[in-house]
Amino acid sequence: MNETWRSWLSGTPWLLMIGCFFILPLAGLLLMSFSGEGGFPSLDNYRVVLGEGSDRPAVLLRTIGTALSVVLLSIAIAVPAAYYLAKCVLSARVQAAVLALVAVTFLVGPLVRTVAWRGILGRSGLVNTVLQGLGVIDEPIMALLYGRPAVIVAMTYNAFPFMLFTVFLAMKMIDDRYLAAGRDLGAGPATVFWRIVLPLAAPGIWTGAILVFVPTISTVLEPEILGGTSGRLAATEIRDQFFHALNWPMGSTLTIVLIVAGGVAILALALVTAALARLSGRIGIAMRAGSTGAGSAR
Amino acid sequence: MKRNTHLISAPGPWAQSRRDFLKTAALAGVAGIAAGHLGARPAFAKASKIVWGTNADYAQPDMLSPFQKASGIEVATEYFSDPSELVTKLRAGGAGVHVMTDGSYHSDITYGEGVLKPIDTAKMPNWDKMIPAFKTAGGLAFDGKPHGIPYAWGTDSVVYNFDALKTEIDDLGALFDPKYKGQIAMPNGLFESLVATALYLGIEKPFAMSEKELDEVTKVLIKQKPLVRSYWNDIGDLKNLMATGEVTICWGWKMLLDIKQHGIDVRWAHPKQGELAWYDAAFMTKEAEGETEEATMAFMDYLIGDTYGAVLGKSIGYLTTSTSAIAAMDKDLVKTLGLDDYDSFLAKAAWWTSPTQPDLYQKAWDKVLNA
């Protein structure tokens, strides 16, 4: 048995698992999406979803836009937080305690965490009460809740640990000697962060971005609980087609379209992340495997 | 589905309070009296056990024990959250369920699946004591033969916070009034917003709208969107919205009035355009045969009798269809439940049925949500 066959054989359990639990269900959805009014196979459902006059592309764009906003907001919050935790907090125990605290708060479950935002952003919620108490506003700000901003805030909150943990690990692996060398050569803290830390942490940011993006485009909780009338996203519509309208072919079609659109968005995100990493560090190694190793920098 | 939610959601207040204990004690008393009353009636069933596919709200021990004691027939229950679950089992055969609860919104679908059998109302002494409007309500008779016995009912309408609005509401137009911008909640399920809007527009058959009528309704709902604070997903969601003051007026269900116990002056409107009425009925399944069929008929008759109807109102606040039950109930409770003048709003009620073209309804509602 030659080497190629041996390597295929060693991967068989993995391939079987992928085949049974991912490819087969997806193939089922794909086949079902071609069941239209005109029988099988038919592109009827795709015409309805993507054809002229359809409002589905707008929902899809709204979904992708919301998910990307959540990713960017997560990066904006998690990167400095992870940097501080990984490189400025020297005690490993404190680092572990902070991460454990983040993990423990997320044991509550997404439903409770999401509903809690009503108590924060609502008419009589924490924000409005404090602002009114301070005399900043006379009337509660109704736009805080039941709209896209509330959805994005809650989604970011719910997905944030995925970004924090991956970016923290990526930054923790960066050899402190690179940072010291940068400072020795006259770089200020901002330059060290921008030119050394960020490019080397790019794989972690990228992984975090995927881990945040994927569940965000498929969640129905936040749009329904906090979205008001503007909150409908693709996942909600897919759920409605499967479980309310009992139109499985249409639900399958919307799912396939969302997967494709999500894939395109992830690709675009990868390109942007790589471009930013290159731009920031003027290096071309950020997205390669083992990019955090000393030999990969040039 | 909406009526499933009615079925599976225990009306708010009835779980944990001292009041509930007292309520239960009172029910036990009613049950005891009823047992004696039933005992005088000749039993016309020999089977020792039947199975009722329903939900826990309708089949509490205190509700069933008078029948069981009087007839000697054990009523076992099989709970479901969606009638479709039970229909699937009945279709496959061997479900072991002899009578099932279904609603006006769904019964024709169940009948279409071929799992029901007709009943002989002449064998039911309590049939003649039923509120007349229910005898002719849709979704009970198929192919000219009666199949269902409606035993619980209610209406959906506009509910509003009087303290906040400072005015009585008697017009569905309030839900579309810019004056209440940002204070309105509408339902996000079972096309109920479409139907409520159809009532507002005076469309004669809200569950059988043409494509043109649906377009008209869709336009009105899209125009209404900037006025609406949120679409509510279940009754708990709506209670939260109203109780926290996020909204002050909505299209809601009777259970919303539970928040009165928190000192919120929510009121039920009787709009001049009418209300949406629903019922839950007992249907005999094809698995009820021979002696079991007789026992099932006896049980269905019990559901529309004075004993069960009185307990139903007292226990979970649902309305009975039995005039004799209403007569036997406490007068204050009759007034609280609105059973003292049922004829006036039944006259204007639109009955929940399945939409004749559910696909078109779904498309219309999708259009509103996606806009």
XYZ file of C-alpha atoms in Angstrom:
669
model
C 0.000 0.000 0.000
C 1.591 3.217 -1.066
C 1.770 6.401 0.986
C -1.148 8.108 -0.762
C -3.549 5.254 -0.036
C -2.354 5.022 3.520
C -3.042 8.702 4.131
C -6.516 8.397 2.587
C -7.213 5.371 4.730
C -6.092 7.126 7.892
C -8.540 9.917 7.126
C -11.460 7.543 6.503
C -13.216 7.967 9.894
C -13.045 11.724 9.510
C -14.304 11.581 5.939
C -17.126 9.245 6.948
C -18.157 11.601 9.706
C -18.115 14.590 7.386
C -20.009 12.612 4.749
C -22.742 11.404 7.108
C -23.290 14.485 9.172
C -22.544 17.292 6.752
C -22.475 16.316 3.099
C -25.503 13.992 3.118
C -27.868 16.414 4.882
C -26.619 19.217 2.676
C -27.138 17.081 -0.434
C -30.667 16.367 0.810
C -31.344 20.074 1.159
C -29.879 20.740 -2.256
C -32.088 18.106 -3.884
C -35.152 19.333 -2.056
C -34.486 22.888 -3.209
C -35.012 21.717 -6.775
C -38.579 20.580 -6.036
C -40.797 23.261 -7.448
C -44.338 23.659 -8.626
C -43.217 22.321 -11.957
C -41.996 19.061 -10.411
C -38.409 17.845 -10.025
C -35.901 19.061 -11.006
C -36.952 22.650 -11.220
C -35.419 26.053 -10.619
C -38.773 27.529 -9.590
C -37.742 28.172 -5.990
C -34.508 29.875 -7.025
C -36.471 32.073 -9.450
C -38.820 33.043 -6.633
C -35.950 33.783 -4.248
C -33.600 35.565 -6.624
C -35.931 36.694 -9.398
C -37.084 40.186 -10.224
C -39.310 41.771 -7.598
C -38.199 39.378 -4.856
C -37.468 40.885 -1.462
C -35.224 37.959 -0.453
C -31.929 39.446 -1.770
C -32.533 42.478 0.448
C -33.086 40.197 3.468
C -29.919 38.292 2.542
C -27.876 41.483 2.288
C -29.345 42.689 5.582
C -28.333 39.365 7.165
C -24.774 39.421 5.813
C -24.409 43.106 6.678
C -25.599 42.485 10.236
C -23.239 39.523 10.662
C -20.267 41.494 9.299
C -21.085 44.368 11.638
C -21.077 41.911 14.529
C -17.710 40.516 13.414
C -16.151 43.986 13.141
C -17.581 45.065 16.494
C -16.320 41.863 18.111
C -12.847 42.454 16.662
C -12.880 46.060 17.812
C -13.680 45.027 21.378
C -11.858 41.706 21.628
C -8.484 42.715 20.140
C -7.569 45.401 22.676
C -9.111 43.358 25.503
C -7.179 40.245 24.501
C -3.978 42.236 24.007
C -4.268 43.744 27.460
C -5.001 40.372 28.991
C -2.276 38.486 27.111
C 0.549 41.007 27.214
C -0.150 43.514 29.982
C -1.622 41.277 32.698
C 1.394 39.346 33.877
C -0.275 36.878 36.233
C -1.394 33.691 34.536
C -3.883 33.167 37.368
C -5.554 36.511 36.714
C -5.683 35.710 33.006
C -7.296 32.353 33.730
C -9.715 33.940 36.194
C -10.848 36.558 33.674
C -11.361 33.979 30.938
C -13.173 31.667 33.351
C -15.445 34.529 34.368
C -16.320 35.217 30.732
C -16.992 31.513 30.194
C -19.118 31.167 33.317
C -21.361 34.108 32.465
C -22.076 32.372 29.186
C -23.359 29.270 30.902
C -26.621 31.153 31.375
C -27.661 30.429 27.805
C -28.356 32.672 24.827
C -32.077 33.164 25.488
C -31.636 34.687 28.937
C -28.627 36.716 27.787
C -30.651 38.112 24.915
C -33.767 38.871 26.935
C -31.563 40.630 29.489
C -30.916 43.341 26.902
C -34.551 44.363 27.168
C -33.834 45.283 30.753
C -30.824 47.304 29.681
C -32.086 49.036 26.555
C -35.812 49.240 27.228
C -37.974 52.233 27.952
C -37.503 51.761 31.687
C -34.177 50.001 31.230
C -30.824 50.683 32.796
C -29.538 53.052 30.102
C -32.644 55.223 29.948
C -33.012 55.284 33.721
C -29.404 56.386 34.227
C -29.555 59.019 31.484
C -32.826 60.376 32.810
C -31.479 60.304 36.355
C -28.457 62.316 35.275
C -30.691 64.777 33.495
C -29.125 64.031 30.120
C -32.486 63.223 28.577
C -36.064 64.088 29.467
C -37.814 61.285 27.625
C -36.537 57.699 27.258
C -34.742 56.935 24.009
C -37.085 54.451 22.378
C -34.722 53.710 19.478
C -32.354 51.834 21.768
C -34.549 48.762 21.747
C -36.490 47.020 18.983
C -34.317 47.777 16.009
C -31.139 46.766 14.193
C -28.754 48.437 16.703
C -30.142 46.362 19.581
C -29.843 43.204 17.478
C -26.210 43.932 16.604
C -25.307 44.750 20.204
C -26.876 41.549 21.537
C -25.361 39.398 18.797
C -21.955 40.867 19.524
C -22.391 40.205 23.194
C -23.481 36.620 22.564
C -20.665 35.834 20.129
C -17.921 37.830 21.829
C -16.274 34.936 23.795
C -15.466 33.104 20.555
C -13.482 36.103 19.388
C -11.904 36.831 22.772
C -10.638 33.307 23.358
C -9.156 32.803 19.901
C -7.508 36.226 19.781
C -6.199 35.814 23.329
C -4.616 32.476 22.436
C -3.094 33.914 19.270
C -1.617 36.840 21.192
C -0.457 34.645 24.042
C 1.591 32.637 21.539
C 3.436 35.689 20.257
C 6.987 35.613 21.561
C 7.503 38.601 23.855
C 11.013 39.006 22.442
C 9.528 40.307 19.173
C 7.826 43.062 21.115
C 10.990 43.824 23.075
C 13.016 43.902 19.856
C 10.551 46.325 18.327
C 10.770 48.636 21.308
C 14.589 48.380 21.296
C 14.553 49.531 17.699
C 12.572 52.620 18.666
C 8.999 51.586 17.965
C 6.340 53.072 20.232
C 3.560 50.954 21.801
C 1.159 51.725 18.964
C 3.686 50.763 16.318
C 4.553 47.551 18.136
C 0.849 46.680 18.342
C 0.084 47.611 14.751
C 3.241 46.262 13.088
C 4.025 43.197 15.197
C 1.142 42.046 17.369
C -1.697 42.454 14.931
C -0.105 40.635 11.968
C 1.024 37.759 14.168
C -2.416 37.540 15.793
C -4.173 37.598 12.420
C -4.815 33.819 12.309
C -6.554 34.086 15.679
C -8.605 37.064 14.542
C -9.510 35.233 11.368
C -10.580 32.106 13.255
C -12.570 34.260 15.677
C -14.222 36.037 12.764
C -15.413 32.725 11.327
C -16.600 31.509 14.721
C -18.583 34.721 15.190
C -19.863 35.063 11.630
C -21.266 31.558 11.155
C -23.575 31.382 14.204
C -24.567 35.002 13.694
C -26.005 34.495 10.230
C -28.013 31.528 11.468
C -29.449 32.887 14.702
C -33.123 33.689 15.151
C -33.146 34.712 18.801
C -31.817 38.261 18.740
C -33.814 39.455 15.708
C -37.037 38.085 17.140
C -36.558 39.250 20.708
C -34.935 42.613 20.084
C -35.465 43.397 16.417
C -38.935 44.901 16.527
C -40.361 45.246 13.058
C -37.033 45.625 11.304
C -35.365 42.551 12.655
C -36.236 39.851 10.201
C -33.136 38.098 8.958
C -32.615 35.107 6.678
C -32.518 32.474 9.428
C -35.912 33.573 10.735
C -37.410 33.267 7.310
C -35.872 29.813 6.847
C -37.331 28.736 10.184
C -40.737 30.061 9.145
C -40.651 28.215 5.840
C -39.750 24.896 7.483
C -41.940 25.049 10.568
C -44.777 27.468 9.884
C -45.383 27.372 6.152
C -44.253 23.717 5.976
C -42.680 24.633 2.640
C -39.532 22.543 2.916
C -38.370 23.084 -0.685
C -38.496 26.865 -0.185
C -36.782 26.548 3.186
C -34.074 24.408 1.554
C -33.618 26.927 -1.242
C -33.234 29.800 1.198
C -30.743 27.712 3.191
C -28.632 26.926 0.128
C -28.661 30.571 -0.950
C -27.653 31.631 2.575
C -24.807 29.097 2.627
C -23.500 30.349 -0.719
C -23.848 34.004 0.271
C -22.235 33.273 3.633
C -19.374 31.475 1.895
C -18.788 34.458 -0.378
C -18.844 36.778 2.630
C -16.330 34.583 4.483
C -14.047 34.632 1.440
C -14.301 38.399 1.299
C -13.606 38.556 5.011
C -10.502 36.376 4.543
C -9.203 38.648 1.802
C -9.812 41.762 3.870
C -8.172 40.225 6.950
C -5.146 39.149 4.912
C -4.917 42.560 3.280
C -5.092 44.286 6.656
C -2.461 41.971 8.087
C -0.179 42.682 5.126
C -0.870 46.375 5.347
C -0.248 46.561 9.047
C 2.891 44.456 9.172
C 4.028 44.768 5.561
C 4.516 41.053 5.689
C 2.957 38.266 3.742
C 2.811 35.538 6.303
C -0.212 36.286 8.390
C -2.594 33.828 6.788
C -0.099 31.003 6.344
C 0.036 28.002 8.608
C 2.562 28.447 11.408
C 2.675 32.156 10.837
C 3.315 32.864 14.474
C 6.664 31.105 14.369
C 9.836 33.173 14.357
C 10.949 31.838 10.998
C 7.867 33.070 9.208
C 8.597 36.739 9.680
C 10.723 38.518 7.200
C -49.683 27.345 15.590
C -51.612 29.856 17.476
C -54.303 27.733 18.955
C -51.690 25.236 19.900
C -50.197 27.960 21.962
C -53.576 28.493 23.489
C -53.628 24.820 24.164
C -50.189 24.416 25.634
C -49.852 27.671 27.501
C -51.228 27.517 30.962
C -52.907 30.861 31.497
C -50.517 32.929 33.444
C -51.716 33.229 36.978
C -52.545 29.721 37.680
C -49.399 28.152 38.860
C -48.004 29.372 42.083
C -50.184 31.537 44.209
C -52.256 31.113 47.332
C -55.189 32.097 45.199
C -54.550 29.008 43.096
C -54.698 26.801 46.132
C -58.033 28.279 47.116
C -59.169 27.945 43.545
C -58.257 24.275 43.534
C -60.037 23.713 46.814
C -63.149 25.368 45.408
C -62.916 23.218 42.312
C -62.761 20.118 44.419
C -66.040 21.212 45.992
C -67.631 21.805 42.619
C -66.342 18.446 41.477
C -67.881 16.705 44.462
C -71.290 18.218 43.844
C -71.013 17.433 40.173
C -70.172 13.819 40.884
C -73.433 13.432 42.695
C -75.320 15.111 39.900
C -73.762 12.896 37.292
C -74.470 9.832 39.301
C -78.173 10.308 38.701
C -77.679 10.097 34.961
C -77.930 6.703 33.292
C -74.573 5.625 32.022
C -74.683 4.542 28.404
C -71.169 3.272 28.023
C -69.559 0.010 28.981
C -65.934 0.494 28.053
C -63.749 1.016 31.099
C -61.180 3.335 29.552
C -60.844 5.903 26.808
C -57.868 8.018 25.748
C -58.149 11.764 25.134
C -55.541 13.511 23.022
C -55.470 17.029 24.422
C -53.375 19.321 26.571
C -52.817 19.547 30.280
C -54.955 22.679 30.741
C -58.096 20.876 29.719
C -57.483 17.617 31.502
C -56.711 18.401 35.099
C -57.754 15.771 37.616
C -60.458 17.988 39.089
C -61.960 18.460 35.670
C -62.090 14.766 34.849
C -62.798 13.116 38.176
C -66.561 13.892 38.249
C -67.004 12.039 34.975
C -64.793 9.168 36.011
C -66.547 8.706 39.342
C -70.015 8.850 37.830
C -69.421 6.670 34.803
C -66.673 4.357 35.954
C -64.813 5.157 32.759
C -61.172 6.039 33.142
C -60.072 8.960 30.952
C -56.396 8.602 30.125
C -54.681 11.491 28.377
C -52.114 11.877 25.668
C -50.774 15.400 25.554
C -49.545 17.081 22.409
C -48.286 20.514 21.542
C -49.569 20.456 17.980
C -52.588 18.533 16.687
C -50.526 17.592 13.648
C -48.428 15.330 15.886
C -51.475 13.343 16.894
C -52.915 13.312 13.394
C -49.671 11.798 12.111
C -49.964 9.010 14.687
C -53.634 8.436 13.913
C -52.888 8.245 10.234
C -50.257 5.598 10.868
C -52.815 3.656 12.976
C -52.605 2.259 16.485
C -52.368 5.628 18.218
C -54.814 4.393 20.846
C -56.532 7.788 21.027
C -60.325 7.861 20.889
C -61.119 11.554 21.195
C -58.931 14.518 20.348
C -58.979 18.252 20.887
C -58.661 20.377 17.800
C -59.418 23.968 17.004
C -61.445 25.871 14.485
C -58.169 26.887 12.836
C -57.136 23.309 12.115
C -60.044 20.856 12.234
C -60.631 20.811 8.489
C -57.013 19.768 7.974
C -57.479 16.948 10.477
C -60.683 15.881 8.762
C -58.864 15.907 5.432
C -56.404 13.375 6.835
C -59.279 10.909 7.283
C -58.817 10.234 10.986
C -62.166 11.472 12.306
C -65.590 9.883 12.404
C -69.018 11.520 12.623
C -70.978 11.713 15.853
C -74.634 11.395 16.659
C -75.614 14.535 18.530
C -79.044 13.048 19.273
C -77.276 10.800 21.788
C -75.860 13.810 23.624
C -78.323 15.350 26.081
C -76.129 18.417 26.537
C -76.044 19.257 22.815
C -79.351 21.118 23.067
C -78.006 23.243 25.909
C -75.151 24.584 23.824
C -74.977 28.260 22.836
C -76.734 28.159 19.444
C -73.970 30.013 17.584
C -71.612 27.090 18.187
C -73.885 24.510 16.659
C -73.443 26.143 13.298
C -69.844 27.347 13.626
C -67.451 26.379 10.850
C -65.038 23.486 11.142
C -67.363 21.205 13.086
C -69.420 19.484 10.415
C -67.979 17.850 7.329
C -69.899 16.404 4.423
C -73.068 17.457 6.212
C -72.342 15.360 9.302
C -71.400 16.732 12.727
C -67.947 15.669 13.857
C -66.923 18.099 16.582
C -68.253 19.238 19.932
C -66.958 22.706 20.813
C -66.406 22.942 24.554
C -64.082 25.935 25.071
C -63.863 29.227 23.288
C -62.611 32.764 23.408
C -61.931 35.809 21.282
C -58.906 37.826 20.226
C -59.145 41.577 20.010
C -57.509 44.899 20.772
C -56.084 45.169 24.269
C -54.910 48.503 25.612
C -53.440 50.162 28.664
C -56.111 52.569 29.820
C -53.770 54.390 32.194
C -51.486 55.249 29.315
C -54.069 56.024 26.628
C -56.652 57.674 28.896
C -59.418 56.759 26.516
C -61.677 53.846 25.703
C -60.967 52.040 22.451
C -63.754 50.613 20.334
C -62.223 50.787 16.885
C -59.620 48.599 15.216
C -58.375 51.760 13.545
C -56.490 52.529 16.768
C -53.933 49.920 15.742
C -53.226 51.948 12.621
C -53.431 55.399 14.155
C -50.222 57.514 13.918
C -51.224 58.947 17.286
C -49.981 55.708 18.846
C -46.723 55.514 16.920
C -44.147 53.374 18.720
C -46.712 52.059 21.193
C -48.326 49.345 19.097
C -47.632 45.581 19.091
C -48.960 43.195 16.476
C -48.806 39.391 16.363
C -46.114 37.628 14.373
C -47.715 34.299 13.757
C -50.456 32.360 12.095
C -51.274 35.254 9.834
C -53.186 36.856 12.709
C -52.039 40.349 11.752
C -53.361 39.753 8.242
C -56.699 38.637 9.631
C -56.961 41.511 12.121
C -56.229 43.965 9.323
C -58.844 42.296 7.143
C -61.391 42.855 9.918
C -60.294 46.489 10.100
C -60.754 46.884 6.352
C -64.139 45.226 6.477
C -63.142 42.287 4.328
C -65.981 39.834 4.578
C -64.021 36.588 4.724
C -60.713 37.174 6.504
C -59.672 33.540 6.145
C -60.614 33.283 2.504
C -59.108 36.450 1.077
C -58.426 36.732 -2.596
C -54.982 37.710 -3.869
C -56.241 41.245 -4.416
C -57.591 41.504 -0.887
C -54.351 40.124 0.501
C -52.423 42.752 -1.473
C -54.580 45.441 0.042
C -54.031 44.071 3.546
C -50.279 43.767 2.920
C -50.049 47.402 1.860
C -51.845 48.549 4.994
C -49.563 46.458 7.196
C -46.411 47.729 5.501
C -47.685 51.269 5.960
C -48.339 50.428 9.604
C -44.773 49.154 10.236
C -43.269 52.495 11.321
C -46.009 52.751 13.934
C -45.372 49.298 15.375
C -42.863 48.890 18.185
C -42.634 45.120 17.885
C -44.271 42.010 16.517
C -44.916 39.669 19.420
C -44.116 35.992 19.156
C -46.033 34.433 22.006
C -48.340 35.544 24.778
C -45.489 35.715 27.286
C -43.675 38.084 24.959
C -46.760 40.269 24.701
C -47.339 40.295 28.452
C -43.759 41.471 28.864
C -44.197 44.229 26.291
C -47.370 45.515 27.904
C -46.254 45.100 31.501
C -43.006 47.008 30.944
C -44.793 49.841 29.137
C -42.922 49.233 25.888
C -46.292 49.164 24.155
C -49.671 50.429 25.249
C -51.987 48.966 22.637
C -51.929 45.693 20.769
C -53.824 42.937 19.098
C -53.831 40.299 21.801
C -55.283 37.299 23.490
C -57.423 37.067 26.597
C -54.557 35.726 28.693
C -52.960 39.154 28.423
C -55.476 40.370 30.985
C -53.492 38.378 33.558
C -51.167 41.358 33.931
C -54.010 43.190 35.671
C -52.814 41.474 38.830
C -49.721 43.680 38.625
C -51.877 46.774 38.858
C -51.842 47.530 35.148
C -55.202 48.703 33.869
C -55.324 46.690 30.650
C -58.700 46.573 28.995
C -60.292 44.402 26.397
C -61.829 46.290 23.483
C -64.964 45.221 21.663
C -64.258 46.938 18.331
C -67.155 47.913 16.174
C -65.573 45.936 13.320
C -65.781 42.703 15.357
C -63.487 40.272 17.109
C -61.791 37.072 16.132
C -63.382 34.058 17.786
C -61.874 30.629 18.274
C -62.989 27.417 19.850
C -61.478 24.134 20.826
C -63.611 21.109 20.156
C -63.568 17.395 20.879
C -63.521 15.154 17.820
C -64.043 11.404 17.861
C -61.309 9.503 16.066
C -61.687 6.416 13.926
C -60.074 4.400 16.691
C -63.209 4.771 18.842
C -65.223 1.655 18.015
C -67.949 -0.397 19.650
C -68.145 0.126 23.406
C -65.319 2.608 23.254
C -67.358 4.685 20.835
C -70.213 4.830 23.313
C -67.892 5.757 26.144
C -66.298 8.430 23.983
C -69.692 9.908 23.160
C -70.546 9.984 26.872
C -67.308 11.789 27.587
C -67.849 14.304 24.778
C -71.286 15.004 26.200
C -69.710 15.579 29.603
C -67.381 18.200 28.082
C -70.376 20.315 27.094
C -72.201 19.771 30.341
C -72.609 22.131 33.276
C -69.976 20.474 35.464
C -67.013 20.643 33.096
C -67.973 24.069 31.766
C -68.124 25.600 35.227
C -64.773 24.160 36.248
C -63.219 25.292 32.977
C -64.145 28.917 33.597
C -63.231 28.888 37.242
C -59.958 27.081 36.796
C -58.340 28.472 33.680
C -60.608 31.323 32.631
C -61.739 29.725 29.385
C -65.294 30.106 28.273
C -67.766 27.260 28.144
C -70.178 26.692 25.304
C -72.815 25.310 27.640
C -75.716 27.545 28.635
C -76.484 25.297 31.599
C -72.871 25.645 32.786
C -73.157 29.417 32.565
C -76.359 29.259 34.604
C -74.602 27.153 37.219
C -71.604 29.456 37.501
C -71.030 32.176 40.038
C -72.583 35.396 38.710
C -69.443 37.451 39.311
C -67.357 34.943 37.404
C -69.866 34.983 34.552
C -69.496 38.749 34.342
C -65.718 38.668 34.653
C -65.483 36.186 31.805
C -67.871 38.218 29.664
C -70.336 35.362 29.484
C -73.251 37.552 30.550
C -73.547 39.029 27.084
C -71.986 36.486 24.747
C -74.615 36.934 22.074
C -73.664 40.529 21.334
C -70.094 39.848 20.411
C -70.632 36.406 18.970
C -72.867 38.167 16.499
C -69.894 40.148 15.223
C -67.239 37.483 15.694
C -65.193 36.149 12.809
C -64.406 32.489 13.392
C -60.874 31.187 13.179
C -60.539 28.682 10.399
C -57.584 27.574 8.300
C -56.829 30.058 5.536
C -58.157 28.735 2.279
C -54.880 29.637 0.559
C -52.162 29.335 3.225
C -49.358 29.778 0.678
C -50.705 33.180 -0.341
C -51.103 34.178 3.291
C -47.531 33.124 4.030
C -46.241 35.104 1.047
C -48.194 38.157 2.125
C -46.869 37.997 5.680
C -43.316 37.381 4.400
C -43.681 40.499 2.311
C -44.672 42.526 5.360
C -41.822 41.186 7.482
C -39.226 41.586 4.742
C -40.289 45.117 3.825
